[in-house]
Structures are given as C-alpha cells and as structure tokens.
mmCIF file of C-alpha atoms in Angstrom:
data_model
loop_
_atom_site.group_PDB
_atom_site.id
_atom_site.type_symbol
_atom_site.label_atom_id
_atom_site.label_comp_id
_atom_site.label_asym_id
_atom_site.label_seq_id
_atom_site.Cartn_x
_atom_site.Cartn_y
_atom_site.Cartn_z
ATOM 1 C CA MET A 1 4.170 4.748 -22.803
ATOM 2 C CA LYS A 2 0.870 5.454 -20.687
ATOM 3 C CA LEU A 3 1.863 4.270 -17.165
ATOM 4 C CA LEU A 4 -0.077 3.487 -13.999
ATOM 5 C CA LEU A 5 1.948 3.542 -11.321
ATOM 6 C CA ILE A 6 1.412 2.719 -7.636
ATOM 7 C CA THR A 7 2.745 3.608 -4.469
ATOM 8 C CA GLN A 8 2.265 3.458 -0.736
ATOM 9 C CA LYS A 9 2.038 7.514 -0.059
ATOM 10 C CA VAL A 10 2.507 11.040 -2.845
ATOM 11 C CA ASP A 11 4.167 13.304 -0.731
ATOM 12 C CA ARG A 12 6.536 15.745 -0.675
ATOM 13 C CA ASP A 13 6.997 16.165 2.839
ATOM 14 C CA ASP A 14 7.264 12.768 4.364
ATOM 15 C CA GLN A 15 10.171 11.998 6.227
ATOM 16 C CA VAL A 16 10.836 8.265 4.642
ATOM 17 C CA LEU A 17 8.756 8.184 1.326
ATOM 18 C CA GLY A 18 9.042 12.495 0.710
ATOM 19 C CA PHE A 19 11.616 11.478 -1.917
ATOM 20 C CA PHE A 20 9.421 9.262 -4.591
ATOM 21 C CA HIS A 21 7.809 13.000 -5.187
ATOM 22 C CA ARG A 22 11.065 13.505 -6.994
ATOM 23 C CA TRP A 23 10.752 10.386 -9.058
ATOM 24 C CA LEU A 24 7.086 10.759 -10.623
ATOM 25 C CA GLU A 25 8.401 14.062 -12.131
ATOM 26 C CA MET A 26 10.793 11.873 -13.435
ATOM 27 C CA PHE A 27 8.361 9.548 -14.931
ATOM 28 C CA ALA A 28 6.343 12.245 -16.207
ATOM 29 C CA THR A 29 8.758 13.574 -18.069
ATOM 30 C CA HIS A 30 9.316 9.991 -19.619
ATOM 31 C CA VAL A 31 5.494 8.779 -20.234
ATOM 32 C CA GLU A 32 2.580 10.662 -22.356
ATOM 33 C CA GLN A 33 0.232 10.182 -18.945
ATOM 34 C CA LEU A 34 1.146 8.729 -15.531
ATOM 35 C CA THR A 35 -1.890 7.598 -13.280
ATOM 36 C CA VAL A 36 -0.371 6.871 -10.202
ATOM 37 C CA ILE A 37 -2.519 5.113 -7.638
ATOM 38 C CA CYS A 38 -1.795 6.304 -3.398
ATOM 39 C CA LEU A 39 -3.010 3.960 -0.327
ATOM 40 C CA GLU A 40 -2.203 8.236 1.561
ATOM 41 C CA GLU A 41 -2.019 11.131 -0.365
ATOM 42 C CA GLY A 42 -0.257 14.419 1.297
ATOM 43 C CA ASN A 43 1.432 17.586 -0.220
ATOM 44 C CA HIS A 44 2.417 17.371 -3.828
ATOM 45 C CA SER A 45 2.804 19.458 -6.559
ATOM 46 C CA LEU A 46 3.215 17.313 -10.285
ATOM 47 C CA PRO A 47 3.148 18.010 -13.925
ATOM 48 C CA GLN A 48 -0.197 18.263 -16.103
ATOM 49 C CA ASN A 49 -0.298 14.846 -17.778
ATOM 50 C CA VAL A 50 -0.383 13.229 -13.812
ATOM 51 C CA GLN A 51 -3.508 12.139 -11.931
ATOM 52 C CA VAL A 52 -3.400 10.870 -8.543
ATOM 53 C CA TYR A 53 -6.029 8.592 -6.852
ATOM 54 C CA SER A 54 -5.952 7.676 -2.881
ATOM 55 C CA LEU A 55 -7.017 5.191 -1.459
ATOM 56 C CA GLY A 56 -7.791 6.890 1.731
ATOM 57 C CA LYS A 57 -6.134 6.378 4.548
ATOM 58 C CA GLU A 58 -5.095 9.378 4.928
ATOM 59 C CA GLN A 59 -9.579 10.244 5.248
ATOM 60 C CA GLY A 60 -9.633 7.067 7.933
ATOM 61 C CA ALA A 61 -10.869 4.521 5.054
ATOM 62 C CA GLY A 62 -10.558 1.214 6.102
ATOM 63 C CA ARG A 63 -9.652 -1.844 4.129
ATOM 64 C CA MET A 64 -12.357 -2.845 2.890
ATOM 65 C CA ARG A 65 -12.336 0.656 1.351
ATOM 66 C CA ARG A 66 -9.111 1.032 0.283
ATOM 67 C CA LEU A 67 -9.884 -2.335 -1.461
ATOM 68 C CA TYR A 68 -12.779 -1.482 -3.228
ATOM 69 C CA ARG A 69 -11.565 1.702 -4.716
ATOM 70 C CA LEU A 70 -8.077 0.159 -5.743
ATOM 71 C CA TYR A 71 -10.571 -2.320 -8.037
ATOM 72 C CA ARG A 72 -12.552 0.839 -8.900
ATOM 73 C CA TYR A 73 -9.618 2.958 -10.224
ATOM 74 C CA VAL A 74 -7.849 -0.288 -11.493
ATOM 75 C CA TRP A 75 -10.620 -0.938 -13.646
ATOM 76 C CA LYS A 76 -11.960 2.804 -14.461
ATOM 77 C CA TYR A 77 -8.949 4.229 -15.550
ATOM 78 C CA ARG A 78 -7.619 1.037 -17.862
ATOM 79 C CA GLY A 79 -8.374 3.232 -21.107
ATOM 80 C CA GLN A 80 -5.390 5.733 -19.497
ATOM 81 C CA TYR A 81 -2.814 3.195 -19.252
ATOM 82 C CA THR A 82 -0.630 0.551 -20.952
ATOM 83 C CA HIS A 83 1.723 -0.584 -18.667
ATOM 84 C CA VAL A 84 1.775 -0.591 -14.827
ATOM 85 C CA PHE A 85 4.725 -0.242 -12.034
ATOM 86 C CA VAL A 86 3.955 -0.858 -8.574
ATOM 87 C CA HIS A 87 6.725 -0.109 -5.945
ATOM 88 C CA MET A 88 7.754 -1.533 -3.168
ATOM 89 C CA ASN A 89 3.864 -3.606 -2.290
ATOM 90 C CA PRO A 90 3.796 -6.379 -3.668
ATOM 91 C CA VAL A 91 0.704 -7.581 -2.553
ATOM 92 C CA TYR A 92 -0.903 -5.092 -5.121
ATOM 93 C CA VAL A 93 0.094 -7.522 -7.883
ATOM 94 C CA VAL A 94 -1.530 -10.377 -5.905
ATOM 95 C CA LEU A 95 -4.851 -8.515 -5.698
ATOM 96 C CA CYS A 96 -4.859 -7.437 -9.598
ATOM 97 C CA TRP A 97 -2.759 -9.852 -11.464
ATOM 98 C CA LYS A 98 -5.790 -11.476 -13.050
ATOM 99 C CA LEU A 99 -7.504 -7.896 -14.330
ATOM 100 C CA TRP A 100 -4.280 -6.820 -15.051
ATOM 101 C CA PHE A 101 -3.931 -10.399 -17.386
ATOM 102 C CA VAL A 102 -7.849 -9.724 -18.851
ATOM 103 C CA LEU A 103 -6.973 -5.818 -19.744
ATOM 104 C CA ARG A 104 -3.215 -7.310 -20.955
ATOM 105 C CA LYS A 105 -1.312 -4.680 -19.034
ATOM 106 C CA PRO A 106 2.361 -5.733 -18.112
ATOM 107 C CA VAL A 107 3.694 -5.699 -15.140
ATOM 108 C CA PHE A 108 6.897 -4.329 -13.155
ATOM 109 C CA LEU A 109 7.592 -4.627 -9.612
ATOM 110 C CA TRP A 110 10.158 -1.757 -7.769
ATOM 111 C CA TYR A 111 11.709 -4.236 -4.391
ATOM 112 C CA THR A 112 14.282 -3.258 -2.319
ATOM 113 C CA HIS A 113 14.303 -5.385 1.050
ATOM 114 C CA LYS A 114 15.779 -8.291 2.819
ATOM 115 C CA HIS A 115 12.814 -9.946 3.524
ATOM 116 C CA VAL A 116 11.356 -12.230 1.288
ATOM 117 C CA ASP A 117 7.805 -13.523 2.091
ATOM 118 C CA CYS A 118 5.081 -14.965 0.175
ATOM 119 C CA LYS A 119 3.574 -11.907 -1.705
ATOM 120 C CA LEU A 120 6.804 -11.500 -2.988
ATOM 121 C CA ARG A 121 6.762 -15.080 -4.377
ATOM 122 C CA VAL A 122 3.271 -15.099 -5.657
ATOM 123 C CA ALA A 123 4.008 -11.310 -7.312
ATOM 124 C CA SER A 124 6.848 -12.690 -8.983
ATOM 125 C CA TRP A 125 5.340 -15.072 -11.302
ATOM 126 C CA PHE A 126 3.226 -12.034 -12.596
ATOM 127 C CA VAL A 127 5.468 -9.761 -12.880
ATOM 128 C CA ARG A 128 7.538 -9.192 -16.520
ATOM 129 C CA SER A 129 10.703 -7.894 -14.177
ATOM 130 C CA ILE A 130 11.157 -6.888 -10.523
ATOM 131 C CA PHE A 131 13.962 -4.006 -10.689
ATOM 132 C CA THR A 132 16.084 -3.467 -7.748
ATOM 133 C CA ALA A 133 18.789 -1.447 -6.638
ATOM 134 C CA SER A 134 21.528 -3.431 -5.849
ATOM 135 C CA THR A 135 22.211 -7.474 -5.499
ATOM 136 C CA GLU A 136 21.586 -7.472 -1.973
ATOM 137 C CA SER A 137 18.200 -5.411 -2.170
ATOM 138 C CA LEU A 138 16.347 -8.667 -3.508
ATOM 139 C CA ARG A 139 17.593 -11.819 -1.832
ATOM 140 C CA LEU A 140 14.459 -13.950 -3.768
ATOM 141 C CA ARG A 141 15.899 -16.543 -6.375
ATOM 142 C CA THR A 142 14.176 -15.062 -10.238
ATOM 143 C CA ARG A 143 15.225 -14.364 -13.252
ATOM 144 C CA LYS A 144 12.877 -11.836 -13.142
ATOM 145 C CA LYS A 145 15.697 -9.552 -11.370
ATOM 146 C CA VAL A 146 17.117 -6.468 -12.910
ATOM 147 C CA VAL A 147 19.639 -4.198 -10.951
ATOM 148 C CA THR A 148 19.183 -0.732 -12.137
ATOM 149 C CA GLY A 149 20.835 1.032 -9.134
ATOM 150 C CA HIS A 150 18.849 3.450 -6.595
ATOM 151 C CA GLY A 151 17.539 6.593 -8.260
ATOM 152 C CA ILE A 152 19.115 9.587 -6.269
ATOM 153 C CA ASP A 153 17.895 12.975 -7.386
ATOM 154 C CA THR A 154 22.062 14.429 -7.431
ATOM 155 C CA ASP A 155 20.543 17.659 -8.877
ATOM 156 C CA PHE A 156 19.388 18.067 -5.609
ATOM 157 C CA PHE A 157 21.704 16.454 -3.512
ATOM 158 C CA THR A 158 24.974 17.911 -4.120
ATOM 159 C CA VAL A 159 28.394 19.330 -2.694
ATOM 160 C CA ASP A 160 28.465 22.348 -1.748
ATOM 161 C CA SER A 161 31.505 23.976 -1.399
ATOM 162 C CA ALA A 162 30.556 26.956 0.167
ATOM 163 C CA VAL A 163 29.149 25.379 2.943
ATOM 164 C CA VAL A 164 30.738 24.966 5.974
ATOM 165 C CA ARG A 165 30.927 21.467 7.822
ATOM 166 C CA GLN A 166 31.408 20.892 11.778
ATOM 167 C CA ALA A 167 33.708 18.876 12.486
ATOM 168 C CA GLY A 168 32.913 17.411 15.319
ATOM 169 C CA GLN A 169 28.814 16.730 14.818
ATOM 170 C CA LEU A 170 27.605 13.339 13.800
ATOM 171 C CA LEU A 171 24.954 12.609 11.541
ATOM 172 C CA THR A 172 22.301 9.756 10.897
ATOM 173 C CA VAL A 173 19.325 9.702 8.972
ATOM 174 C CA GLY A 174 16.052 7.629 9.091
ATOM 175 C CA ARG A 175 13.153 5.802 10.200
ATOM 176 C CA ILE A 176 14.376 5.580 14.038
ATOM 177 C CA ALA A 177 13.970 1.132 14.050
ATOM 178 C CA PRO A 178 15.685 -1.695 15.896
ATOM 179 C CA ALA A 179 18.107 -2.806 12.400
ATOM 180 C CA LYS A 180 18.710 0.578 12.194
ATOM 181 C CA ARG A 181 21.194 0.227 15.462
ATOM 182 C CA ILE A 182 21.058 3.998 16.623
ATOM 183 C CA ASP A 183 21.929 1.639 20.212
ATOM 184 C CA VAL A 184 25.135 1.345 18.926
ATOM 185 C CA LEU A 185 25.683 4.788 17.639
ATOM 186 C CA ILE A 186 24.770 5.980 21.188
ATOM 187 C CA ASP A 187 27.699 3.571 22.658
ATOM 188 C CA ALA A 188 29.847 4.863 20.342
ATOM 189 C CA LEU A 189 29.334 8.560 21.813
ATOM 190 C CA THR A 190 30.707 7.282 24.619
ATOM 191 C CA VAL A 191 34.406 6.348 23.367
ATOM 192 C CA LEU A 192 33.976 10.073 21.351
ATOM 193 C CA PRO A 193 34.042 12.248 24.095
ATOM 194 C CA ASP A 194 34.143 15.336 21.609
ATOM 195 C CA MET A 195 31.473 14.714 19.629
ATOM 196 C CA THR A 196 28.167 15.048 19.202
ATOM 197 C CA LEU A 197 25.297 13.027 17.467
ATOM 198 C CA SER A 198 22.535 14.300 15.479
ATOM 199 C CA ILE A 199 19.462 11.844 14.475
ATOM 200 C CA ALA A 200 16.925 13.236 11.710
ATOM 201 C CA GLY A 201 14.357 10.980 11.582
ATOM 202 C CA GLY A 202 10.988 9.142 13.468
ATOM 203 C CA PRO A 203 9.761 6.163 14.447
ATOM 204 C CA ILE A 204 6.860 4.783 12.795
ATOM 205 C CA THR A 205 4.919 1.390 14.822
ATOM 206 C CA ASP A 206 4.377 0.634 18.265
ATOM 207 C CA ALA A 207 8.126 -1.372 18.133
ATOM 208 C CA ASP A 208 9.584 1.644 16.984
ATOM 209 C CA ARG A 209 8.600 3.966 19.626
ATOM 210 C CA ALA A 210 9.227 1.745 22.216
ATOM 211 C CA TYR A 211 13.253 1.340 20.696
ATOM 212 C CA GLU A 212 13.458 5.260 20.677
ATOM 213 C CA ARG A 213 12.404 4.903 24.115
ATOM 214 C CA ALA A 214 14.909 2.849 24.864
ATOM 215 C CA CYS A 215 17.493 4.178 23.083
ATOM 216 C CA LYS A 216 16.506 7.881 24.915
ATOM 217 C CA GLU A 217 17.131 5.719 27.834
ATOM 218 C CA ARG A 218 20.232 4.330 27.297
ATOM 219 C CA ALA A 219 21.340 7.753 25.876
ATOM 220 C CA VAL A 220 20.962 8.873 29.437
ATOM 221 C CA ALA A 221 22.626 5.808 31.097
ATOM 222 C CA GLN A 222 25.439 6.026 29.539
ATOM 223 C CA GLY A 223 25.851 9.591 30.386
ATOM 224 C CA VAL A 224 25.591 11.216 26.294
ATOM 225 C CA VAL A 225 22.526 12.249 27.001
ATOM 226 C CA ASP A 226 23.525 16.302 26.542
ATOM 227 C CA ARG A 227 25.584 15.010 22.813
ATOM 228 C CA VAL A 228 22.706 13.749 21.693
ATOM 229 C CA ARG A 229 20.307 15.911 19.103
ATOM 230 C CA TRP A 230 16.821 14.100 18.612
ATOM 231 C CA LEU A 231 15.569 16.384 15.421
ATOM 232 C CA GLY A 232 12.043 14.505 14.771
ATOM 233 C CA PRO A 233 10.963 13.403 11.010
ATOM 234 C CA VAL A 234 12.523 15.773 8.679
ATOM 235 C CA SER A 235 10.557 16.483 5.259
ATOM 236 C CA HIS A 236 13.149 14.421 2.449
ATOM 237 C CA GLY A 237 14.305 18.484 1.149
ATOM 238 C CA ALA A 238 15.311 19.727 4.636
ATOM 239 C CA THR A 239 18.005 16.545 4.304
ATOM 240 C CA ARG A 240 20.230 18.209 2.317
ATOM 241 C CA SER A 241 21.572 20.826 4.238
ATOM 242 C CA LEU A 242 21.947 18.341 6.892
ATOM 243 C CA TYR A 243 23.917 16.410 5.159
ATOM 244 C CA GLN A 244 26.117 19.358 3.963
ATOM 245 C CA GLN A 245 26.892 20.583 6.778
ATOM 246 C CA ALA A 246 27.610 17.398 9.082
ATOM 247 C CA GLY A 247 31.330 16.168 9.735
ATOM 248 C CA VAL A 248 30.519 12.543 9.139
ATOM 249 C CA PHE A 249 27.795 9.926 8.053
ATOM 250 C CA VAL A 250 27.457 7.181 10.327
ATOM 251 C CA HIS A 251 25.446 4.086 9.599
ATOM 252 C CA ALA A 252 24.954 0.986 11.673
ATOM 253 C CA SER A 253 21.709 -0.388 9.895
ATOM 254 C CA GLU A 254 21.284 -4.157 9.611
ATOM 255 C CA THR A 255 18.837 -3.743 7.099
ATOM 256 C CA GLY A 256 20.267 -5.672 4.633
ATOM 257 C CA SER A 257 19.256 -3.855 2.007
ATOM 258 C CA LEU A 258 21.398 -0.672 -0.187
ATOM 259 C CA ASP A 259 20.067 2.236 2.126
ATOM 260 C CA LYS A 260 19.274 5.836 0.113
ATOM 261 C CA VAL A 261 20.631 7.564 2.644
ATOM 262 C CA LEU A 262 24.094 6.391 2.218
ATOM 263 C CA LEU A 263 24.135 7.507 -1.183
ATOM 264 C CA GLU A 264 22.196 11.017 -0.634
ATOM 265 C CA ALA A 265 25.550 11.591 1.519
ATOM 266 C CA ILE A 266 28.022 10.638 -0.322
ATOM 267 C CA ALA A 267 26.845 12.525 -2.898
ATOM 268 C CA CYS A 268 26.323 15.715 -0.890
ATOM 269 C CA GLY A 269 30.378 14.478 -0.784
ATOM 270 C CA THR A 270 29.975 14.061 3.158
ATOM 271 C CA PRO A 271 32.644 11.532 4.766
ATOM 272 C CA VAL A 272 30.599 8.402 5.585
ATOM 273 C CA VAL A 273 30.796 5.756 8.233
ATOM 274 C CA SER A 274 28.843 2.821 7.817
ATOM 275 C CA ALA A 275 28.429 -1.028 9.481
ATOM 276 C CA SER A 276 26.567 -1.864 7.195
ATOM 277 C CA ASP A 277 28.035 -5.079 4.888
ATOM 278 C CA VAL A 278 26.301 -3.500 1.905
ATOM 279 C CA ALA A 279 27.996 -0.479 1.786
ATOM 280 C CA ALA A 280 31.699 -2.296 2.127
ATOM 281 C CA SER A 281 31.302 -1.285 -1.771
ATOM 282 C CA LEU A 282 30.495 1.874 -2.205
ATOM 283 C CA PRO A 283 32.616 4.648 -3.114
ATOM 284 C CA GLY A 284 34.030 6.673 -0.363
ATOM 285 C CA VAL A 285 32.460 4.707 2.580
ATOM 286 C CA VAL A 286 34.711 3.617 5.800
ATOM 287 C CA HIS A 287 33.051 0.171 6.449
ATOM 288 C CA VAL A 288 34.277 -0.940 10.157
ATOM 289 C CA ALA A 289 32.613 -3.449 12.515
ATOM 290 C CA ARG A 290 29.373 -2.548 14.233
ATOM 291 C CA THR A 291 30.851 -1.901 17.569
ATOM 292 C CA PRO A 292 31.859 1.459 19.443
ATOM 293 C CA GLU A 293 35.180 0.990 18.881
ATOM 294 C CA ALA A 294 35.351 0.119 15.270
ATOM 295 C CA ILE A 295 33.010 2.594 14.497
ATOM 296 C CA ARG A 296 35.391 5.432 16.958
ATOM 297 C CA ALA A 297 38.243 4.400 14.754
ATOM 298 C CA GLY A 298 36.554 4.459 11.679
ATOM 299 C CA ILE A 299 35.244 8.211 12.274
ATOM 300 C CA LEU A 300 38.739 9.493 13.637
ATOM 301 C CA GLY A 301 40.865 7.601 10.625
ATOM 302 C CA ILE A 302 38.253 9.234 7.864
ATOM 303 C CA GLY A 303 38.893 12.866 6.070
ATOM 304 C CA SER A 304 37.252 15.743 6.469
ATOM 305 C CA SER A 305 37.158 16.768 3.020
ATOM 306 C CA ARG A 306 34.912 16.495 0.730
ATOM 307 C CA ASP A 307 34.376 13.859 -1.623
ATOM 308 C CA THR A 308 33.647 14.950 -4.529
ATOM 309 C CA ALA A 309 34.961 12.107 -7.099
ATOM 310 C CA ALA A 310 33.087 9.360 -4.915
ATOM 311 C CA ALA A 311 29.953 12.060 -5.504
ATOM 312 C CA GLU A 312 30.437 12.025 -8.907
ATOM 313 C CA GLU A 313 30.557 7.958 -8.743
ATOM 314 C CA ILE A 314 27.065 8.359 -7.053
ATOM 315 C CA ARG A 315 25.580 10.265 -9.378
ATOM 316 C CA ARG A 316 26.862 7.850 -13.198
ATOM 317 C CA VAL A 317 25.417 5.030 -11.068
ATOM 318 C CA HIS A 318 22.389 5.583 -8.621
ATOM 319 C CA GLY A 319 21.106 8.980 -10.699
ATOM 320 C CA LEU A 320 17.469 9.046 -10.828
ATOM 321 C CA PRO A 321 17.352 10.782 -14.650
ATOM 322 C CA SER A 322 19.945 7.521 -15.950
ATOM 323 C CA LEU A 323 17.485 5.407 -13.545
ATOM 324 C CA ILE A 324 14.028 6.579 -15.049
ATOM 325 C CA GLU A 325 15.129 6.369 -18.536
ATOM 326 C CA ARG A 326 16.492 3.024 -17.675
ATOM 327 C CA LEU A 327 13.060 1.430 -16.222
ATOM 328 C CA CYS A 328 11.279 3.494 -19.120
ATOM 329 C CA ALA A 329 12.816 1.791 -22.075
ATOM 330 C CA ILE A 330 12.970 -1.623 -20.327
ATOM 331 C CA MET A 331 8.769 -1.403 -19.395
ATOM 332 C CA GLU A 332 8.721 -0.390 -22.761
ATOM 333 C CA ALA A 333 9.933 -2.909 -24.694
ATOM 334 C CA HIS A 334 6.878 -4.709 -23.706
ATOM 335 C CA VAL A 335 3.509 -4.748 -25.585
#
C-alpha cells in the first residue's frame, strides 16, 4: 500500500501535535511509500520512504495559496499513493473527495472530538471508514465508525522505577483553553495547602490567552499564586519526565473526548485523578466530580505507588504499534 496522509502539522517539537511525528514513523514501517501533506511544517526526521509537502502556513501563505497547493499536490503525486488517510480535519475530504473519486482512491478519516459539524457530516458520506479512539470520541451516528484505541507511544511513555516521584507535586498537561478547566484545579489548591500545581502547555487562540490571564488572576485572588508553576508550551518528548516525576496527574477537562495526556500519564505509572466522564472507565484512574473538594478527596485517597498493571493495560489497548497495524490492515482491505 502507498499512502497519502493529510495532517495539520509535522513538527516533533510542537506542544500539541508533536506526538504525530511518531505516528508517521510507524506508518512508514507498514507502507511502501508515505506521502504527507501538512498545513504547516516544522522540525522532523523521517524515514526515506516518507515525503513531506507543506501547504505553507509556516511561510505565511494565505488561504488561496494553500488551497492551490493542496489541489496541486493531490493531483501531481497521484501516482505515489493508492489510499488516503485524513487526520482530524474533515474539511480536506470535503475539498478533495471529487478528485479522489475520479482517481479511485479509497479515503479514510481519523476523528476524535465531541464536536460534530457540517464538514464532518459531509465528509462521512465520502469516506470508507471513520477511525476514532473511543465510542465517546466520535458523536456522529454512522455505521462507518471504527473504534481503534488512541495510539500512545508506550515504548516512550513507560514506567521508570529509577525516577523519584515528588509526592506534593500535582501536574496537568495540555493546551490551556476554557474546556480544560484549569480554574477548577487552581481552586483545588485552596484545600490542598501542602501541594503545588505544575501546568505544562500554552494557549493557542485569543480566547485561550484570555482564559490563561483569567486563571493567573484567579491564582492571585485565591492566594495560591506561589504554588502554581506555569511551565508554558512543552515539547511532546519533554513531557515524559514530567509524568514520571509528578506525584499525581490531575485532569478536569470537559472536552468530552478521550485526552491522550491521560493515557500517557497512566502509561508512565502516574497516579491519575480526573473529573472527565470519559476517563471513568480507564484503568487506574480515580474519577471524581469537577469540584475542588472532590478533587482533594481523590488526590488524598489515591496511592502514591506506580500502577504498573494500569500501564500495561494502556499498552495493550492503546499502544501505537497495534493501532497503526490495525489501521493499515483495514485500509489495505479496500482497493
């Protein structure tokens, strides 16, 4: 199989999408040729059978220029791919399905988000399957849904018994945005006087930046500003040591989808307290209500030892090698 993969960003150092670099490496081991079209290109080092073509956002290319490049690449390199995999952005299916139909290229979509819009509904008509991490990660009712697990690099995110955990250190990782409910975690510090909170991640949109400012003001107002560490954007690779050192990983997100940071933390053996309903069924997670008091009770009641059994379960269900192998097998069955 020769695969065309369309994704938002190829950059191993990106705080949000850096994980996808490892996906590309794994895909490259299962396909004859991998052609990648990305909206934005950054730092990467990929096998010889991988070619990356950027639409030019990192160069300041406008929308019309990017659209021209998209159609140009899809057509110019039509002989380099037999199948199409679109990652998270159904708009590319909407834009290109006619070309792929004429070229007789089967199209597949990966989508993990609670939001269902017109682009996703239209894209679902023209793809063979929509892959998603969990039942809750795709709220569109369709027979094309295929639940596959999330795809965590459990060879990288792993338990390290040599690392000493810091019992009083709470950690949360991910984009700073209103749906992540950082404010609730800051409030929880008021009833956890002996603990600190490290926040790894940064805002992306103007709304995110306004929310970050509000959270910092909240920390001052609540009298916990000295116990909140704003680490800023952290590369995907650098998060492993944060997970391994943290006393407890805390998570108050209400995105409605299965956040991969939860799985990475569990894979590192980190005790996890989460207020997300999606996390309730995950191994080793203490599920609590989204209130400071409930989070406090969960943290104080959780064990401090590494949960190797939960880590192994994450490896089995959500490990990246098995995910990529399954995706490729399903796609290759369509000719």
